[in-house]
XYZ file of C-alpha atoms in Angstrom:
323
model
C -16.288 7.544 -6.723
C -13.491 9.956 -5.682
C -13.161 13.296 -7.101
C -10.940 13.992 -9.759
C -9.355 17.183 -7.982
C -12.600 19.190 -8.034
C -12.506 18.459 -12.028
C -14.717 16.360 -14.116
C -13.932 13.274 -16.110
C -14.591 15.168 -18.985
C -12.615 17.618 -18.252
C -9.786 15.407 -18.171
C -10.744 13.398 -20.574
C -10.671 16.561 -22.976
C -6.508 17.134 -21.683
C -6.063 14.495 -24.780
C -7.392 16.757 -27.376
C -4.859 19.758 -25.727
C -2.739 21.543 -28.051
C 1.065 19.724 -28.067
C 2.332 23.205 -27.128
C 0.520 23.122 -23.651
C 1.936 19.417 -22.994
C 5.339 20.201 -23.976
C 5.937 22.531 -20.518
C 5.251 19.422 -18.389
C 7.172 18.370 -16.839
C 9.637 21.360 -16.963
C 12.279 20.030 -14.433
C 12.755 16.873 -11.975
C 9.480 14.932 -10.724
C 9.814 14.288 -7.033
C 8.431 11.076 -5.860
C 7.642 10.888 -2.454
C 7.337 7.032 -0.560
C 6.182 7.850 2.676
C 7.708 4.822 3.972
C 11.133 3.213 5.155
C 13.415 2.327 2.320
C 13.389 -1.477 1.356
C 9.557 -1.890 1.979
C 7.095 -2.232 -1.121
C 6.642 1.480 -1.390
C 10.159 2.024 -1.767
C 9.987 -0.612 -4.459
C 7.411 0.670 -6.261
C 8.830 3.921 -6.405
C 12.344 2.726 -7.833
C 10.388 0.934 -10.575
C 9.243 4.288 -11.652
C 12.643 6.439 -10.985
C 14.286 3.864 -13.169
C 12.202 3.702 -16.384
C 10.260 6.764 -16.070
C 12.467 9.756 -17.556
C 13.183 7.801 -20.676
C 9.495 8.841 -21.235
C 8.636 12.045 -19.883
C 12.257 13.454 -20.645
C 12.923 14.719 -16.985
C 14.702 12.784 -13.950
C 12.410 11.155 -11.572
C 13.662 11.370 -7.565
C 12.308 9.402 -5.167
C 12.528 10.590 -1.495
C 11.524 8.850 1.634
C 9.335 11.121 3.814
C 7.960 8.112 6.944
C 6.373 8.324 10.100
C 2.567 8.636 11.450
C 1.550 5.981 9.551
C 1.878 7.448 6.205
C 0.646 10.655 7.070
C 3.998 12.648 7.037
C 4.935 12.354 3.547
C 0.693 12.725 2.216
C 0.692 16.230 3.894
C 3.391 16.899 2.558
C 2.370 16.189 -1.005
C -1.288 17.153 -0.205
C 0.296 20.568 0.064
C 2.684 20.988 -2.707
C 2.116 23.300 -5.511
C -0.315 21.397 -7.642
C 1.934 21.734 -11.061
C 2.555 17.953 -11.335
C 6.074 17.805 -10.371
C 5.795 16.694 -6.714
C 3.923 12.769 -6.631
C 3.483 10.669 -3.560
C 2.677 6.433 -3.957
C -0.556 6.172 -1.619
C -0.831 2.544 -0.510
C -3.886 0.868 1.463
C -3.082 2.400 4.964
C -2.178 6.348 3.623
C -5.306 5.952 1.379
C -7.417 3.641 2.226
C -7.793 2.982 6.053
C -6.040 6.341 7.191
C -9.115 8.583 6.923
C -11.568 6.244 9.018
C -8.693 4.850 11.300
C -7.778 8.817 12.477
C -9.559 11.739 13.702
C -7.712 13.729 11.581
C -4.709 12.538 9.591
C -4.003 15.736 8.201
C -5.321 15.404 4.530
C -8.620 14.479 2.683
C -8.044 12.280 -0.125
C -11.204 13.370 -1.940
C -9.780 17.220 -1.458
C -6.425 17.414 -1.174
C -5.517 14.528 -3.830
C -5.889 14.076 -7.607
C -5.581 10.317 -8.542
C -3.224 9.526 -11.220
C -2.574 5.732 -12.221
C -2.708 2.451 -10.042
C 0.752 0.568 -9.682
C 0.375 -2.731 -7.772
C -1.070 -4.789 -5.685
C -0.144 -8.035 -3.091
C -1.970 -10.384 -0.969
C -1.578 -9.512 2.669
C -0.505 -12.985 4.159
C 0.407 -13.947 7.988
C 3.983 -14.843 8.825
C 5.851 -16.170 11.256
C 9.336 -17.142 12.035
C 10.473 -20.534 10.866
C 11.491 -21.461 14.140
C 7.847 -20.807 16.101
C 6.014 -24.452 16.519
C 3.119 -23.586 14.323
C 1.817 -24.288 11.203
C -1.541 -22.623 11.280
C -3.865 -19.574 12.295
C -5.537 -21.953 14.789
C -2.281 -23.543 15.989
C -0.700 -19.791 16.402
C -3.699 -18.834 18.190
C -3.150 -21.850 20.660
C 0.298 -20.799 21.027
C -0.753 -17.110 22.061
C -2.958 -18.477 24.840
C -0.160 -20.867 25.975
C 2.489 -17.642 26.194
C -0.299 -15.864 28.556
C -0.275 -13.067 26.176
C 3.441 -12.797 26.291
C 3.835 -12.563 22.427
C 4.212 -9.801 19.720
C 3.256 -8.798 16.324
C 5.325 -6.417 14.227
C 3.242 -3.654 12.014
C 4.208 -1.621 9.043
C 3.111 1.456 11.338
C -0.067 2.101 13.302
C -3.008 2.253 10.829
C -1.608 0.485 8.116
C -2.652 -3.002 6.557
C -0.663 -5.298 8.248
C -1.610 -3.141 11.811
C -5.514 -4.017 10.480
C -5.572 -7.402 10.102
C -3.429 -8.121 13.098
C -6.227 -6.293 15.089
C -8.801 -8.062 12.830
C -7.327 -11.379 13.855
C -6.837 -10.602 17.524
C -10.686 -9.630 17.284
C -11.882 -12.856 15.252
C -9.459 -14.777 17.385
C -9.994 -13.850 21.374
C -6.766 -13.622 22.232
C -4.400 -10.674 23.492
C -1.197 -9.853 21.946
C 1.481 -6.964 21.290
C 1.212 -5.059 18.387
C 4.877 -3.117 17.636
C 4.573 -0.180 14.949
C 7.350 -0.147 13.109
C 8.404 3.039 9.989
C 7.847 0.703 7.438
C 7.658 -3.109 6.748
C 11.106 -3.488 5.940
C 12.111 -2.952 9.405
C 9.708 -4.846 11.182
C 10.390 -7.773 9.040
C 14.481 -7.595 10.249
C 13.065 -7.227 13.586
C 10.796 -10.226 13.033
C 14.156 -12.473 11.770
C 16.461 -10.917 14.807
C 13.601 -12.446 17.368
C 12.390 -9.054 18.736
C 8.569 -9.921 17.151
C 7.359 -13.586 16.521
C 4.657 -12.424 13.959
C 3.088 -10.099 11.555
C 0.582 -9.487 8.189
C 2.566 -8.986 5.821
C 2.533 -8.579 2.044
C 6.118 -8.347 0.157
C 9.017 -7.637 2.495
C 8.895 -11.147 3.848
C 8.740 -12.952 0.850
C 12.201 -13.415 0.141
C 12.391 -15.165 3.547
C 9.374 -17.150 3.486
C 10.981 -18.470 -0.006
C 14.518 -18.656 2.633
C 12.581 -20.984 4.998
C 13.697 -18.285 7.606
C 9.716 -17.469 7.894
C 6.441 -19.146 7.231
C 3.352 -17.969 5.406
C 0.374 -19.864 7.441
C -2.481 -18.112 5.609
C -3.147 -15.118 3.213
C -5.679 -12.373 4.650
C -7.641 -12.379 0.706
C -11.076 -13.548 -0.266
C -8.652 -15.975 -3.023
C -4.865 -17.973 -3.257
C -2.308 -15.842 -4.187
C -1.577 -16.828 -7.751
C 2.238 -16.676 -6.317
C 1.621 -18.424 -3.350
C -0.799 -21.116 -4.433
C 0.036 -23.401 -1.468
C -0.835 -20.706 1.430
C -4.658 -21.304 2.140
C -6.587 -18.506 2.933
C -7.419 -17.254 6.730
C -11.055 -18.446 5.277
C -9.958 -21.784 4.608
C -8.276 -21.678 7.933
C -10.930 -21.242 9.782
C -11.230 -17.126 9.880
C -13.975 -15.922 7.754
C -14.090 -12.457 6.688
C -10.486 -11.590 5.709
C -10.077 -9.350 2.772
C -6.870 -7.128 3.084
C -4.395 -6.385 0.281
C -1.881 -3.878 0.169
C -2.013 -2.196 -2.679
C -0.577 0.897 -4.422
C -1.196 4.351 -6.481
C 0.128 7.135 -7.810
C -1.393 11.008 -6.310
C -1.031 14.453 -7.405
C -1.781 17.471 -5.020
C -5.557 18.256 -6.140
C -5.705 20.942 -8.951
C -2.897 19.431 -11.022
C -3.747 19.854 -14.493
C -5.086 17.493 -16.242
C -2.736 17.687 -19.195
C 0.538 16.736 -16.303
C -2.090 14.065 -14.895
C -2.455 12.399 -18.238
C 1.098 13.030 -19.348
C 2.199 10.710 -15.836
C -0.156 8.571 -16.192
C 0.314 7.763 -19.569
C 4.944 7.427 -18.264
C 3.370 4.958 -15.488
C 1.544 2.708 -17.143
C 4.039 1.308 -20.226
C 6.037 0.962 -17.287
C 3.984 -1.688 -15.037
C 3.474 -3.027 -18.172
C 7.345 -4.235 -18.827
C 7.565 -7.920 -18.368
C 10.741 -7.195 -16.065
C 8.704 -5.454 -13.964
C 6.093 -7.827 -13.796
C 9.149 -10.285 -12.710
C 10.631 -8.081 -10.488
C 7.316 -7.570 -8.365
C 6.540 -10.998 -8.463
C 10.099 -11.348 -6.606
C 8.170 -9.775 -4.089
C 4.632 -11.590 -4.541
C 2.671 -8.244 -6.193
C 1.023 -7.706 -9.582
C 1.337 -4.924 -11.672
C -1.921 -2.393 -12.039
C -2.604 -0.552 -14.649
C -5.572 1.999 -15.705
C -6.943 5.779 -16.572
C -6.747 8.314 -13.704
C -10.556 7.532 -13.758
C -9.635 3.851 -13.077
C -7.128 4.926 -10.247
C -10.044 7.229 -8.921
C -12.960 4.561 -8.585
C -10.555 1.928 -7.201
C -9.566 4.235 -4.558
C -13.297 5.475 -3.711
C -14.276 1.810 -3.246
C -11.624 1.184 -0.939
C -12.365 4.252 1.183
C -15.926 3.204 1.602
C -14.693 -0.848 2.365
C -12.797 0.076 4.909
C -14.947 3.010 6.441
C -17.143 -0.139 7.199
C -14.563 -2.670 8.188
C -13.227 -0.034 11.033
C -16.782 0.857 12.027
C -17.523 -2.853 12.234
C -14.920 -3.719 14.180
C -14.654 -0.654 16.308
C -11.184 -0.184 15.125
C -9.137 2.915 15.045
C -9.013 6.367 17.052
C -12.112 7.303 15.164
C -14.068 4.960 16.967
């Protein structure tokens, strides 16, 4: 399990019993919430979900500020280096978090030492898309067309080391065939690259969904062990003939490590009434992700198992700049 910022679960378990006069200085001005992604991607929308109902409940404005780049990396340094008071957030996802720290030599941050978990926020099914207009219907048919185009075909990314970027090398592996693989600052951008033409492909979990439901793209499979509740009729890549496929893009809430744990619980305890709204829930299903919820415990464990599944998925596949 991942270290609750060099404290014990105790220890922060015990931030319940604190005197209300230690709580009430938290927060004592603005929480900044840093996305370190392009606006319009799920990040983004994750964080606006908080900006807009959290103050109501912690009595302070809540500012969310893009920091991309590097995969993620740019805007975790700079919250793995903030002052560790509480008031300075970033929304971790599956690349920053999970795949990051086995995909790099050094991204820049530990998440076990630099990073105090505080709650979980969502989750989607990764799923392959393509444009409407490309004559294919399936993994296998796709993979047909790759051979045909002589490796003369392109798959947009959400940024080198990120989920989507995974599983497109994950399929190129399982698959035996070559193709481009574009990085893009975000998923929102490589999606309107995807629609203009300039990619033909990508993994994907919720900037495309709009589309898909458009007909201006096409879901052929979802990258997840199961059917996305949202997308019953998209088989799996399983089902479609490519075994082994378990990527999600999911989504949590950090604090620099040494926050207290009274701010921690204070946060965590804004965040989840929040993923708990049934407009929420509608609004990320918009999107085709499910609201998480849990203890800063909860967040911790989910994110330890994820570190260690994909420290073996990269080592398996000899994938990343680690390898």
């Amino acid at each position: 399990m991942i270290r609750l910022a060099r404290r014990s679960l105790p220890a922060l378990a015990a931030g319940l019993a604190a005197p209300a006069r230690a709580q009430a200085a938290f927060p004592s001005r603005p929480v900044v919430m840093i996305a370190p992604a392009a606006p319009g991607g799920p990040t983004d929308v994750a964080g606006r979900v908080l900006v807009q109902y959290m103050p109501a409940l912690i009595g302070q404005p809540v500012v969310l500020e893009n920091r991309s780049g590097a995969a993620g990396q740019i805007g975790m340094r700079h919250v793995a280096t903030a002052p560790p008071d509480g008031h300075t957030l970033v929304i971790g996802n599956t690349g920053s978090v999970g795949i990051n720290p086995s995909y790099y030599r050094d991204p820049g941050y530990d998440i076990a030492r630099d990073f105090t978990p505080v709650s979980m926020l969502m989750i989607a099914p990764v799923s392959l898309v393509v444009r409407a207009d490309l004559p294919v219907r399936t993994p296998a048919e796709l993979v047909a067309h790759i051979r045909a185009a002589g490796g003369r075909f392109s798959f947009g990314s959400s940024g080198t080391g990120q989920s989507p970027h995974v599983a497109a090398e994950l399929f190129r592996h399982a698959a035996g065939v070559e193709f481009e693989i574009v990085p893009y600052r975000g998923a929102a951008p490589a999606v309107t690259d995807m629609l203009a033409g300039t990619v033909q492909a990508m993994f994907d979990s919720t900037s495309s969904v709009p589309f898909v439901r458009q007909g201006r793209l096409r879901a052929l499979a979802v990258a997840n062990i199961e059917r996305s509740p949202l997308m019953p009729e998209v088989p799996t890549m399983a089902e479609a003939g490519f075994a082994g496929f378990d990527v999600s893009s999911w989504y949590v809430a950090l604090a620099p490590a040494g926050t207290p744990p009274e701010a921690v619980l204070t946060l965590n305890a804004a965040m989840n009434p929040v993923m708990a709204r049934p407009d929420v829930a509608e609004r990320l299903a918009a999107i085709n992700a499910v609201p998480m919820r849990g203890s800063p415990a909860d967040a911790g464990a989910f994110v330890g198992r994820q570190l260690a599944y994909w420290r073996e998925v990269l080592a398996r596949a000899g994938i990343g700049e680690a390898r």
